[in-house]
Amino acid sequence: GGDRWGWIKKIMFTGGIGQMDARHTKKEDAKKGMYIVQIGGPAHRVGVSGGSASSKLHGENDAQLDFGSVQRGDPEKEQKMNRAVRVCVEKGDANPIVSIHDQGAGGPANVLKELVEKTGGRIELRRITLGDATLSVLEIWIAEYQERCGLLISPSQIDEFKAICEREKITCEVLGEVTGDGRFVVHDEKDDTTPVDLDLAKVLGGIPQKTFTDERRKQKLYPLALPRCETKKEAVADALYRVLQNIAVGSKRFLVNKVDRSVTGLIAQQQCCGPLHLPVSDVAVVAQSHFGLTGAATAIGEQPIKMLIDPEAGARMAVAEALTNIMCARISALQDIKCSANWMWAPKLPGEGSAMYDAACAMRDLMVLLGIAVDGGKDSLSMATRVGEEIVKSPRELVISAYATMPDITKVITPDIKKPGQSDLIFLDLGRGKARLGGSVLAQVYGQIGDESPDIDDPEMLKRLFMAVQQLIGDDLILSGHDVSDGGVITTLLEMAFAGNCGMIAGFVSRHDPVEKLFAEEAGFILECACKNTEKVLAILGGFALFPVLMGSTAREQRIRIEYNHASVLNEDMRVLRQQWEETSYQIERLQMNPVCAEEEKKNIFARTGPQYAVSFSPKPTSENILTAAHKPKVAILREEGSNGDREMTSAFYLAGFETWDVTMTDLISGSITLDGFRGLVAVGGFSYADVPESAKGWAATIRYNKTLQKMFEDFFERPDTFSLGVCNGCQLFALMGWVPANGIADSRQPRFIQNASGRFESRWPTVKILESPAIKL
């Protein structure tokens, strides 16, 4: 927690408590007289009872309390607030923000008093912008309305900060100032009352410790009982058919195709990979900028069903899953990994609090051994509801989100097989031959849980696996790789073949039944390496004491062949198995989009080959002479309040040799900037006015119904030395202004964008053919 970290810093940075206290006092005294400011969205009644509602089981509350605990999200306000903060941060030493704190639980009552902790302050409550004029003083004070931040701003820079907020169209409220008297006072200008007057030393310190009672409960668990089949081959086929259609294992196409996965232009590795762009990637990678190769990797791990059996084992498996996912990207160092731990639990119920405590301790101990750490997180600890006389609780859930810096974002491996027929498959088993099925997808599809969960029995081996794979990625000796997790080693193999659009031949030798071994979710990793490098890779892995097993090879023929103790247990067309893997996603797609489109995709997905690309020229960087020229053509990168594509567009035009300018509609309306002198005008993508189709109507109206702006844009369009480019929402803008396909067409005859045939937003990887065109960009 924050208090403990503050105490640790006192020791680390000063060598003594007293010395740190003296410095701390001087620092806090320096804040006296600074303005207490809030920026963000207006106050609403949503979230008034968030804290109260979360302390009880759902269904036990007064209904109004539950309704009041629901918070409204406003990403448009969030983005405008973030833009204002980013402008300040990018000023470096001239940053006007002295301190900043996001508003969350407790609303202004929490964020504002924490901003002035140790010092004290006074604010005027009625200066908070209201989205609901009926709010009481209490509701304004405690409502957890989001998309707001509290800040301390130096009086000498408040006008500069207000101007930044005005340009970004975000509300700036100067609520009061830091007093230095150790009290927090809330004044109501409306009736000259003081509804709040707190002694901060008492409020923020010396809170009594809470006592928790250990109520451990031994649960009755039953071993897994699988149905009998005539042959082992039939048993594997039946299990595989069920597992591939489980939502945890099956295709996530229904999710990834309906959300934008590429905003910022910094996404170096997203969910999809391979020639068919299948959503099987283990790790996400973002670039630090558009001009270099440094960046960051992130991955998650979670094992809620295993925690029903053994919370300690489940927590360790969640950590291991996050680690075996993130290791697919070459990071700066193992000890650089930090994690967010998100807990969703019902600890108030008998036995659940002790189970969560055990899980937390197990997570901590494994992380200490690995040299990684949790540096943040979130919890939802009221995950139970009363339905009539029955209490329904959620599974025990811990989501580990791991993240670390990367020196080179190109050093990443993905699960799709890269060289069918020219590569081998190597299996690294952290379970050391065990095949525990408790909490597995296999158990779930047969309506069971099991009694013995997989676990990390040898943390040092997990650490060695991480280091070995990192070395192999750095030496370019791995073509592809995939962790063993939900569905077991057989689904790991199949997903590699599905994504690579190829086949494979694999073999296992084990004392276990084939269903047990193939579907057990013991942690592990499978990698693909070129045949010429196999011996070298095996030697390196052996040097890390990992006991690698050469389990098979890839194949051009789209067929999956698996032998178990030298007998065939699977010999099937890869495309048939992939269709089973896609089936659940397809069924969900039919419910959330035009079913005709879902049917069309299913029909065409079976025998796809992937796109073929042909570039008629050799791309090369812009010459240094152009980039460093004293006089370059100026291009205005135009954005409105909901735009989000301006940064990457600026980088693209800069790298092409232009002098780029960040221009907002606020700049043009105020007259601080005009389009005179610009050779290019680029309207960028995003959702200018709300996250809805045709959101550019508001943007176009701003121009068309302002005579000064309309003439400015018309004059720019008519100049013979200018060009324009509209992307996404910007393209909608130009269409609504009559710039495309041609100027001068009557509104009644002007083409308009219409709804997609699918009936929803689409994010896919298309191919385009560029035809002969007078457009200078083509």
mmCIF file of C-alpha atoms in Angstrom, residues 16-357:
data_model
loop_
_atom_site.group_PDB
_atom_site.id
_atom_site.type_symbol
_atom_site.label_atom_id
_atom_site.label_comp_id
_atom_site.label_asym_id
_atom_site.label_seq_id
_atom_site.Cartn_x
_atom_site.Cartn_y
_atom_site.Cartn_z
ATOM 1 C CA GLY A 16 16.826 7.742 8.432
ATOM 2 C CA ILE A 17 13.214 8.527 9.270
ATOM 3 C CA GLY A 18 13.871 11.933 10.836
ATOM 4 C CA GLN A 19 15.851 13.252 7.893
ATOM 5 C CA MET A 20 13.125 12.268 5.432
ATOM 6 C CA ASP A 21 10.447 13.873 7.607
ATOM 7 C CA ALA A 22 12.310 17.179 7.567
ATOM 8 C CA ARG A 23 12.660 17.142 3.799
ATOM 9 C CA HIS A 24 9.050 16.047 3.391
ATOM 10 C CA THR A 25 7.868 18.991 5.485
ATOM 11 C CA LYS A 26 9.826 21.467 3.351
ATOM 12 C CA LYS A 27 8.407 19.939 0.202
ATOM 13 C CA GLU A 28 4.833 20.136 1.508
ATOM 14 C CA ASP A 29 5.344 23.727 2.694
ATOM 15 C CA ALA A 30 6.341 24.606 -0.865
ATOM 16 C CA LYS A 31 2.840 23.603 -2.012
ATOM 17 C CA LYS A 32 1.185 26.280 0.110
ATOM 18 C CA GLY A 33 -0.785 28.714 -2.024
ATOM 19 C CA MET A 34 -0.998 26.392 -5.007
ATOM 20 C CA TYR A 35 -4.348 26.061 -6.712
ATOM 21 C CA ILE A 36 -6.452 22.943 -6.235
ATOM 22 C CA VAL A 37 -7.838 22.155 -9.688
ATOM 23 C CA GLN A 38 -10.031 19.508 -11.257
ATOM 24 C CA ILE A 39 -10.409 18.717 -14.948
ATOM 25 C CA GLY A 40 -12.650 16.221 -16.681
ATOM 26 C CA GLY A 41 -16.311 15.429 -17.107
ATOM 27 C CA PRO A 42 -19.239 16.879 -15.142
ATOM 28 C CA ALA A 43 -20.594 15.486 -11.883
ATOM 29 C CA HIS A 44 -23.459 12.986 -12.052
ATOM 30 C CA ARG A 45 -25.336 10.903 -9.514
ATOM 31 C CA VAL A 46 -23.773 7.705 -10.852
ATOM 32 C CA GLY A 47 -21.406 6.095 -8.410
ATOM 33 C CA VAL A 48 -22.818 7.881 -5.352
ATOM 34 C CA SER A 49 -23.069 4.607 -3.449
ATOM 35 C CA GLY A 50 -20.226 2.668 -5.040
ATOM 36 C CA GLY A 51 -18.370 2.077 -1.782
ATOM 37 C CA SER A 52 -21.506 1.195 0.157
ATOM 38 C CA ALA A 53 -22.793 -1.196 -2.502
ATOM 39 C CA SER A 54 -19.478 -3.009 -2.842
ATOM 40 C CA SER A 55 -19.387 -3.815 0.865
ATOM 41 C CA LYS A 56 -22.473 -6.024 0.650
ATOM 42 C CA LEU A 57 -23.663 -9.000 -1.336
ATOM 43 C CA HIS A 58 -25.570 -7.956 -4.403
ATOM 44 C CA GLY A 59 -29.244 -8.539 -3.790
ATOM 45 C CA GLU A 60 -29.000 -7.629 -0.090
ATOM 46 C CA ASN A 61 -28.892 -3.897 -0.848
ATOM 47 C CA ASP A 62 -31.696 -1.459 -1.291
ATOM 48 C CA ALA A 63 -32.229 -1.403 -5.075
ATOM 49 C CA GLN A 64 -31.511 2.330 -5.223
ATOM 50 C CA LEU A 65 -28.130 1.719 -3.620
ATOM 51 C CA ASP A 66 -27.253 -0.765 -6.367
ATOM 52 C CA PHE A 67 -28.411 1.603 -9.112
ATOM 53 C CA GLY A 68 -26.395 4.441 -7.603
ATOM 54 C CA SER A 69 -23.249 2.322 -7.584
ATOM 55 C CA VAL A 70 -23.176 1.943 -11.359
ATOM 56 C CA GLN A 71 -20.709 4.322 -12.951
ATOM 57 C CA ARG A 72 -21.003 5.840 -16.386
ATOM 58 C CA GLY A 73 -18.014 5.735 -18.678
ATOM 59 C CA ASP A 74 -17.214 8.726 -20.888
ATOM 60 C CA PRO A 75 -14.156 7.938 -23.012
ATOM 61 C CA GLU A 76 -14.519 11.191 -24.971
ATOM 62 C CA LYS A 77 -14.034 13.238 -21.800
ATOM 63 C CA GLU A 78 -11.244 10.893 -20.736
ATOM 64 C CA GLN A 79 -9.391 11.427 -24.001
ATOM 65 C CA LYS A 80 -9.676 15.215 -23.860
ATOM 66 C CA MET A 81 -8.446 15.208 -20.265
ATOM 67 C CA ASN A 82 -5.522 12.946 -21.170
ATOM 68 C CA ARG A 83 -4.571 15.231 -24.066
ATOM 69 C CA ALA A 84 -4.405 18.229 -21.738
ATOM 70 C CA VAL A 85 -2.254 16.301 -19.246
ATOM 71 C CA ARG A 86 0.005 15.064 -22.046
ATOM 72 C CA VAL A 87 0.624 18.583 -23.310
ATOM 73 C CA CYS A 88 1.765 19.543 -19.819
ATOM 74 C CA VAL A 89 4.007 16.498 -19.430
ATOM 75 C CA GLU A 90 5.658 17.139 -22.784
ATOM 76 C CA LYS A 91 6.677 20.607 -21.602
ATOM 77 C CA GLY A 92 9.326 18.889 -19.490
ATOM 78 C CA ASP A 93 10.676 21.184 -16.779
ATOM 79 C CA ALA A 94 8.035 23.790 -17.685
ATOM 80 C CA ASN A 95 5.209 21.371 -16.801
ATOM 81 C CA PRO A 96 2.583 23.390 -14.902
ATOM 82 C CA ILE A 97 1.304 20.302 -13.028
ATOM 83 C CA VAL A 98 2.916 19.945 -9.597
ATOM 84 C CA SER A 99 0.823 16.959 -8.475
ATOM 85 C CA ILE A 100 -1.908 14.843 -10.059
ATOM 86 C CA HIS A 101 -4.332 12.194 -8.779
ATOM 87 C CA ASP A 102 -7.084 10.393 -10.692
ATOM 88 C CA GLN A 103 -10.603 10.418 -9.262
ATOM 89 C CA GLY A 104 -12.024 7.029 -8.413
ATOM 90 C CA ALA A 105 -13.434 5.487 -5.258
ATOM 91 C CA GLY A 106 -14.718 8.150 -2.868
ATOM 92 C CA GLY A 107 -15.016 10.825 -5.553
ATOM 93 C CA PRO A 108 -13.807 14.367 -4.776
ATOM 94 C CA ALA A 109 -13.959 13.524 -1.062
ATOM 95 C CA ASN A 110 -11.033 11.179 -1.575
ATOM 96 C CA VAL A 111 -9.002 12.592 -4.437
ATOM 97 C CA LEU A 112 -8.906 16.203 -3.248
ATOM 98 C CA LYS A 113 -7.948 15.566 0.372
ATOM 99 C CA GLU A 114 -5.260 13.095 -0.738
ATOM 100 C CA LEU A 115 -3.847 15.769 -3.047
ATOM 101 C CA VAL A 116 -3.224 18.022 -0.043
ATOM 102 C CA GLU A 117 -2.255 15.311 2.450
ATOM 103 C CA LYS A 118 0.133 16.661 5.142
ATOM 104 C CA THR A 119 -0.685 20.263 4.202
ATOM 105 C CA GLY A 120 -4.402 21.034 4.032
ATOM 106 C CA GLY A 121 -6.582 23.039 1.710
ATOM 107 C CA ARG A 122 -9.847 24.874 1.141
ATOM 108 C CA ILE A 123 -12.193 24.473 -1.824
ATOM 109 C CA GLU A 124 -15.486 25.894 -3.079
ATOM 110 C CA LEU A 125 -17.736 22.905 -3.773
ATOM 111 C CA ARG A 126 -20.115 24.762 -6.106
ATOM 112 C CA ARG A 127 -17.318 25.345 -8.616
ATOM 113 C CA ILE A 128 -17.514 21.668 -9.595
ATOM 114 C CA THR A 129 -19.309 21.458 -12.937
ATOM 115 C CA LEU A 130 -22.599 19.604 -12.655
ATOM 116 C CA GLY A 131 -24.136 17.376 -15.276
ATOM 117 C CA ASP A 132 -27.183 17.035 -13.024
ATOM 118 C CA ALA A 133 -28.395 20.205 -11.301
ATOM 119 C CA THR A 134 -30.388 18.195 -8.725
ATOM 120 C CA LEU A 135 -27.288 16.836 -6.960
ATOM 121 C CA SER A 136 -27.116 17.546 -3.243
ATOM 122 C CA VAL A 137 -23.985 18.798 -1.528
ATOM 123 C CA LEU A 138 -23.305 15.283 -0.219
ATOM 124 C CA GLU A 139 -23.728 13.733 -3.677
ATOM 125 C CA ILE A 140 -21.378 16.252 -5.293
ATOM 126 C CA TRP A 141 -18.824 15.518 -2.582
ATOM 127 C CA ILE A 142 -18.819 11.696 -2.720
ATOM 128 C CA ALA A 143 -20.052 10.703 -6.203
ATOM 129 C CA GLU A 144 -17.493 8.545 -8.023
ATOM 130 C CA TYR A 145 -18.081 10.015 -11.464
ATOM 131 C CA GLN A 146 -15.104 9.080 -13.614
ATOM 132 C CA GLU A 147 -12.897 10.718 -16.251
ATOM 133 C CA ARG A 148 -11.696 13.363 -13.783
ATOM 134 C CA CYS A 149 -8.368 14.205 -12.197
ATOM 135 C CA GLY A 150 -7.385 16.455 -9.319
ATOM 136 C CA LEU A 151 -4.273 18.564 -9.750
ATOM 137 C CA LEU A 152 -2.126 21.116 -7.963
ATOM 138 C CA ILE A 153 -1.118 23.997 -10.252
ATOM 139 C CA SER A 154 1.274 26.822 -9.488
ATOM 140 C CA PRO A 155 -0.514 30.232 -9.468
ATOM 141 C CA SER A 156 2.072 31.570 -11.896
ATOM 142 C CA GLN A 157 1.079 28.955 -14.494
ATOM 143 C CA ILE A 158 -2.681 28.715 -13.977
ATOM 144 C CA ASP A 159 -3.518 30.897 -16.987
ATOM 145 C CA GLU A 160 -1.261 28.771 -19.193
ATOM 146 C CA PHE A 161 -2.956 25.631 -17.893
ATOM 147 C CA LYS A 162 -6.433 27.080 -18.514
ATOM 148 C CA ALA A 163 -5.438 27.896 -22.098
ATOM 149 C CA ILE A 164 -4.286 24.301 -22.641
ATOM 150 C CA CYS A 165 -7.609 22.986 -21.305
ATOM 151 C CA GLU A 166 -9.581 25.421 -23.461
ATOM 152 C CA ARG A 167 -7.722 24.299 -26.584
ATOM 153 C CA GLU A 168 -8.475 20.660 -25.749
ATOM 154 C CA LYS A 169 -12.128 21.463 -24.887
ATOM 155 C CA ILE A 170 -11.926 20.095 -21.361
ATOM 156 C CA THR A 171 -13.465 21.755 -18.311
ATOM 157 C CA CYS A 172 -10.995 23.294 -15.869
ATOM 158 C CA GLU A 173 -12.277 24.088 -12.369
ATOM 159 C CA VAL A 174 -10.109 26.126 -9.988
ATOM 160 C CA LEU A 175 -11.692 24.914 -6.760
ATOM 161 C CA GLY A 176 -9.449 26.452 -4.106
ATOM 162 C CA GLU A 177 -5.904 26.454 -2.813
ATOM 163 C CA VAL A 178 -3.480 24.694 -0.501
ATOM 164 C CA THR A 179 -3.568 26.320 2.934
ATOM 165 C CA GLY A 180 -0.859 24.544 4.924
ATOM 166 C CA ASP A 181 -2.923 24.457 8.132
ATOM 167 C CA GLY A 182 -3.443 20.675 8.166
ATOM 168 C CA ARG A 183 -7.203 20.920 7.659
ATOM 169 C CA PHE A 184 -9.396 20.262 4.627
ATOM 170 C CA VAL A 185 -12.315 22.665 4.407
ATOM 171 C CA VAL A 186 -15.187 22.492 1.926
ATOM 172 C CA HIS A 187 -17.153 25.723 1.580
ATOM 173 C CA ASP A 188 -20.563 26.132 -0.067
ATOM 174 C CA GLU A 189 -20.865 29.553 -1.704
ATOM 175 C CA LYS A 190 -24.590 29.018 -2.205
ATOM 176 C CA ASP A 191 -25.498 29.385 1.477
ATOM 177 C CA ASP A 192 -22.110 30.283 3.020
ATOM 178 C CA THR A 193 -21.885 27.014 4.950
ATOM 179 C CA THR A 194 -18.973 24.688 5.643
ATOM 180 C CA PRO A 195 -20.276 21.135 5.123
ATOM 181 C CA VAL A 196 -16.821 19.593 5.607
ATOM 182 C CA ASP A 197 -14.002 20.594 7.964
ATOM 183 C CA LEU A 198 -11.524 17.761 8.526
ATOM 184 C CA ASP A 199 -8.324 17.369 10.516
ATOM 185 C CA LEU A 200 -6.234 15.516 7.928
ATOM 186 C CA ALA A 201 -3.903 13.993 10.505
ATOM 187 C CA LYS A 202 -6.849 12.124 12.010
ATOM 188 C CA VAL A 203 -8.557 11.261 8.742
ATOM 189 C CA LEU A 204 -5.528 9.992 6.828
ATOM 190 C CA GLY A 205 -3.545 8.436 9.657
ATOM 191 C CA GLY A 206 -4.025 6.254 12.696
ATOM 192 C CA ILE A 207 -6.941 4.305 11.264
ATOM 193 C CA PRO A 208 -7.602 1.184 13.407
ATOM 194 C CA GLN A 209 -6.428 -2.082 11.902
ATOM 195 C CA LYS A 210 -9.200 -4.334 10.654
ATOM 196 C CA THR A 211 -9.378 -7.880 12.019
ATOM 197 C CA PHE A 212 -10.109 -10.815 9.745
ATOM 198 C CA THR A 213 -11.049 -14.267 11.022
ATOM 199 C CA ASP A 214 -9.509 -17.327 9.395
ATOM 200 C CA GLU A 215 -12.437 -19.572 8.421
ATOM 201 C CA ARG A 216 -10.861 -22.372 6.461
ATOM 202 C CA ARG A 217 -13.203 -24.928 4.976
ATOM 203 C CA LYS A 218 -12.221 -28.255 3.500
ATOM 204 C CA GLN A 219 -14.209 -28.860 0.343
ATOM 205 C CA LYS A 220 -15.199 -32.263 -0.967
ATOM 206 C CA LEU A 221 -13.592 -32.910 -4.340
ATOM 207 C CA TYR A 222 -13.993 -35.846 -6.661
ATOM 208 C CA PRO A 223 -11.458 -37.308 -9.108
ATOM 209 C CA LEU A 224 -12.183 -36.861 -12.775
ATOM 210 C CA ALA A 225 -14.287 -39.632 -14.302
ATOM 211 C CA LEU A 226 -14.068 -39.609 -18.107
ATOM 212 C CA PRO A 227 -16.612 -41.494 -20.249
ATOM 213 C CA ARG A 228 -15.554 -44.853 -21.629
ATOM 214 C CA CYS A 229 -14.908 -45.160 -25.374
ATOM 215 C CA GLU A 230 -14.275 -48.184 -27.578
ATOM 216 C CA THR A 231 -10.721 -47.119 -28.430
ATOM 217 C CA LYS A 232 -8.174 -44.576 -27.293
ATOM 218 C CA LYS A 233 -8.491 -42.914 -30.703
ATOM 219 C CA GLU A 234 -12.232 -42.423 -30.195
ATOM 220 C CA ALA A 235 -11.634 -41.067 -26.689
ATOM 221 C CA VAL A 236 -9.179 -38.462 -28.029
ATOM 222 C CA ALA A 237 -11.556 -37.510 -30.865
ATOM 223 C CA ASP A 238 -14.535 -37.054 -28.529
ATOM 224 C CA ALA A 239 -12.527 -34.988 -26.042
ATOM 225 C CA LEU A 240 -10.972 -32.878 -28.780
ATOM 226 C CA TYR A 241 -14.310 -32.113 -30.422
ATOM 227 C CA ARG A 242 -15.663 -30.829 -27.107
ATOM 228 C CA VAL A 243 -12.531 -28.924 -26.019
ATOM 229 C CA LEU A 244 -12.047 -27.080 -29.333
ATOM 230 C CA GLN A 245 -15.522 -25.570 -28.997
ATOM 231 C CA ASN A 246 -15.081 -24.429 -25.409
ATOM 232 C CA ILE A 247 -15.010 -20.639 -25.267
ATOM 233 C CA ALA A 248 -11.692 -20.603 -23.377
ATOM 234 C CA VAL A 249 -9.976 -22.572 -26.159
ATOM 235 C CA GLY A 250 -11.912 -21.786 -29.335
ATOM 236 C CA SER A 251 -11.377 -18.911 -31.741
ATOM 237 C CA LYS A 252 -11.824 -15.376 -30.392
ATOM 238 C CA ARG A 253 -12.627 -14.017 -33.846
ATOM 239 C CA PHE A 254 -16.014 -12.834 -32.563
ATOM 240 C CA LEU A 255 -14.137 -10.462 -30.230
ATOM 241 C CA VAL A 256 -11.183 -9.171 -32.200
ATOM 242 C CA ASN A 257 -12.992 -8.338 -35.440
ATOM 243 C CA LYS A 258 -15.338 -5.838 -33.823
ATOM 244 C CA VAL A 259 -12.801 -3.644 -32.011
ATOM 245 C CA ASP A 260 -10.115 -1.325 -33.350
ATOM 246 C CA ARG A 261 -6.770 -3.022 -32.664
ATOM 247 C CA SER A 262 -4.414 -0.499 -34.247
ATOM 248 C CA VAL A 263 -5.096 2.972 -32.796
ATOM 249 C CA THR A 264 -1.899 5.010 -32.153
ATOM 250 C CA GLY A 265 0.151 3.398 -34.921
ATOM 251 C CA LEU A 266 2.356 1.975 -32.168
ATOM 252 C CA ILE A 267 0.904 -1.552 -32.075
ATOM 253 C CA ALA A 268 3.796 -3.830 -33.010
ATOM 254 C CA GLN A 269 2.100 -7.134 -32.108
ATOM 255 C CA GLN A 270 -1.623 -7.489 -31.621
ATOM 256 C CA GLN A 271 -3.922 -10.474 -31.053
ATOM 257 C CA CYS A 272 -3.817 -11.822 -34.612
ATOM 258 C CA CYS A 273 -0.939 -13.419 -36.485
ATOM 259 C CA GLY A 274 -0.087 -15.736 -39.364
ATOM 260 C CA PRO A 275 -1.180 -15.694 -43.011
ATOM 261 C CA LEU A 276 -4.867 -15.961 -42.027
ATOM 262 C CA HIS A 277 -4.621 -13.471 -39.162
ATOM 263 C CA LEU A 278 -5.880 -15.864 -36.494
ATOM 264 C CA PRO A 279 -6.302 -14.535 -32.919
ATOM 265 C CA VAL A 280 -3.772 -16.745 -31.101
ATOM 266 C CA SER A 281 -0.939 -14.381 -30.174
ATOM 267 C CA ASP A 282 0.531 -14.883 -26.686
ATOM 268 C CA VAL A 283 2.019 -11.433 -26.143
ATOM 269 C CA ALA A 284 1.171 -7.845 -27.021
ATOM 270 C CA VAL A 285 3.926 -5.437 -28.044
ATOM 271 C CA VAL A 286 3.772 -1.654 -28.361
ATOM 272 C CA ALA A 287 6.456 0.640 -29.717
ATOM 273 C CA GLN A 288 7.672 3.539 -27.617
ATOM 274 C CA SER A 289 7.588 5.899 -30.596
ATOM 275 C CA HIS A 290 7.227 5.929 -34.362
ATOM 276 C CA PHE A 291 10.950 6.573 -34.770
ATOM 277 C CA GLY A 292 12.728 3.730 -32.972
ATOM 278 C CA LEU A 293 12.645 0.063 -31.997
ATOM 279 C CA THR A 294 12.289 0.348 -28.227
ATOM 280 C CA GLY A 295 8.953 -0.567 -26.694
ATOM 281 C CA ALA A 296 7.128 -2.733 -24.192
ATOM 282 C CA ALA A 297 5.541 -6.165 -23.986
ATOM 283 C CA THR A 298 2.530 -7.238 -21.973
ATOM 284 C CA ALA A 299 0.753 -10.548 -21.386
ATOM 285 C CA ILE A 300 -1.795 -12.017 -18.999
ATOM 286 C CA GLY A 301 -2.349 -15.195 -17.018
ATOM 287 C CA GLU A 302 -5.459 -16.408 -15.198
ATOM 288 C CA GLN A 303 -6.653 -19.807 -13.955
ATOM 289 C CA PRO A 304 -9.978 -19.411 -12.114
ATOM 290 C CA ILE A 305 -11.194 -23.016 -12.371
ATOM 291 C CA LYS A 306 -7.964 -24.382 -10.917
ATOM 292 C CA MET A 307 -8.424 -22.039 -7.958
ATOM 293 C CA LEU A 308 -11.679 -23.801 -7.114
ATOM 294 C CA ILE A 309 -9.566 -26.868 -6.349
ATOM 295 C CA ASP A 310 -6.430 -25.293 -4.910
ATOM 296 C CA PRO A 311 -6.140 -21.481 -4.661
ATOM 297 C CA GLU A 312 -2.385 -21.655 -4.109
ATOM 298 C CA ALA A 313 -1.755 -23.821 -7.168
ATOM 299 C CA GLY A 314 -4.148 -21.675 -9.218
ATOM 300 C CA ALA A 315 -2.272 -18.510 -8.277
ATOM 301 C CA ARG A 316 1.079 -20.052 -9.205
ATOM 302 C CA MET A 317 -0.336 -21.286 -12.514
ATOM 303 C CA ALA A 318 -1.655 -17.783 -13.281
ATOM 304 C CA VAL A 319 1.815 -16.334 -12.715
ATOM 305 C CA ALA A 320 3.369 -19.077 -14.851
ATOM 306 C CA GLU A 321 0.902 -18.478 -17.677
ATOM 307 C CA ALA A 322 1.686 -14.749 -17.717
ATOM 308 C CA LEU A 323 5.415 -15.541 -17.741
ATOM 309 C CA THR A 324 5.271 -18.173 -20.506
ATOM 310 C CA ASN A 325 3.235 -15.713 -22.575
ATOM 311 C CA ILE A 326 5.418 -12.636 -22.141
ATOM 312 C CA MET A 327 8.618 -14.605 -22.773
ATOM 313 C CA CYS A 328 7.596 -14.764 -26.450
ATOM 314 C CA ALA A 329 8.945 -11.215 -26.636
ATOM 315 C CA ARG A 330 12.617 -10.544 -25.911
ATOM 316 C CA ILE A 331 12.454 -8.173 -22.942
ATOM 317 C CA SER A 332 15.196 -6.190 -21.220
ATOM 318 C CA ALA A 333 15.484 -8.582 -18.238
ATOM 319 C CA LEU A 334 13.401 -10.989 -16.166
ATOM 320 C CA GLN A 335 13.654 -8.750 -13.116
ATOM 321 C CA ASP A 336 12.225 -5.858 -15.155
ATOM 322 C CA ILE A 337 8.831 -7.592 -15.277
ATOM 323 C CA LYS A 338 6.210 -5.864 -13.175
ATOM 324 C CA CYS A 339 2.654 -7.115 -12.784
ATOM 325 C CA SER A 340 -0.813 -5.848 -12.140
ATOM 326 C CA ALA A 341 -2.760 -8.260 -9.919
ATOM 327 C CA ASN A 342 -6.511 -8.021 -10.365
ATOM 328 C CA TRP A 343 -8.594 -9.949 -7.837
ATOM 329 C CA MET A 344 -12.254 -10.868 -8.373
ATOM 330 C CA TRP A 345 -13.402 -12.801 -5.335
ATOM 331 C CA ALA A 346 -16.113 -13.168 -2.688
ATOM 332 C CA PRO A 347 -13.914 -13.114 0.449
ATOM 333 C CA LYS A 348 -16.771 -12.232 2.799
ATOM 334 C CA LEU A 349 -18.256 -15.695 2.362
ATOM 335 C CA PRO A 350 -17.104 -18.498 4.718
ATOM 336 C CA GLY A 351 -13.810 -20.027 3.607
ATOM 337 C CA GLU A 352 -13.262 -17.581 0.748
ATOM 338 C CA GLY A 353 -11.227 -15.012 2.669
ATOM 339 C CA SER A 354 -8.663 -17.605 3.742
ATOM 340 C CA ALA A 355 -8.566 -19.010 0.193
ATOM 341 C CA MET A 356 -7.767 -15.557 -1.163
ATOM 342 C CA TYR A 357 -5.096 -15.064 1.493
#
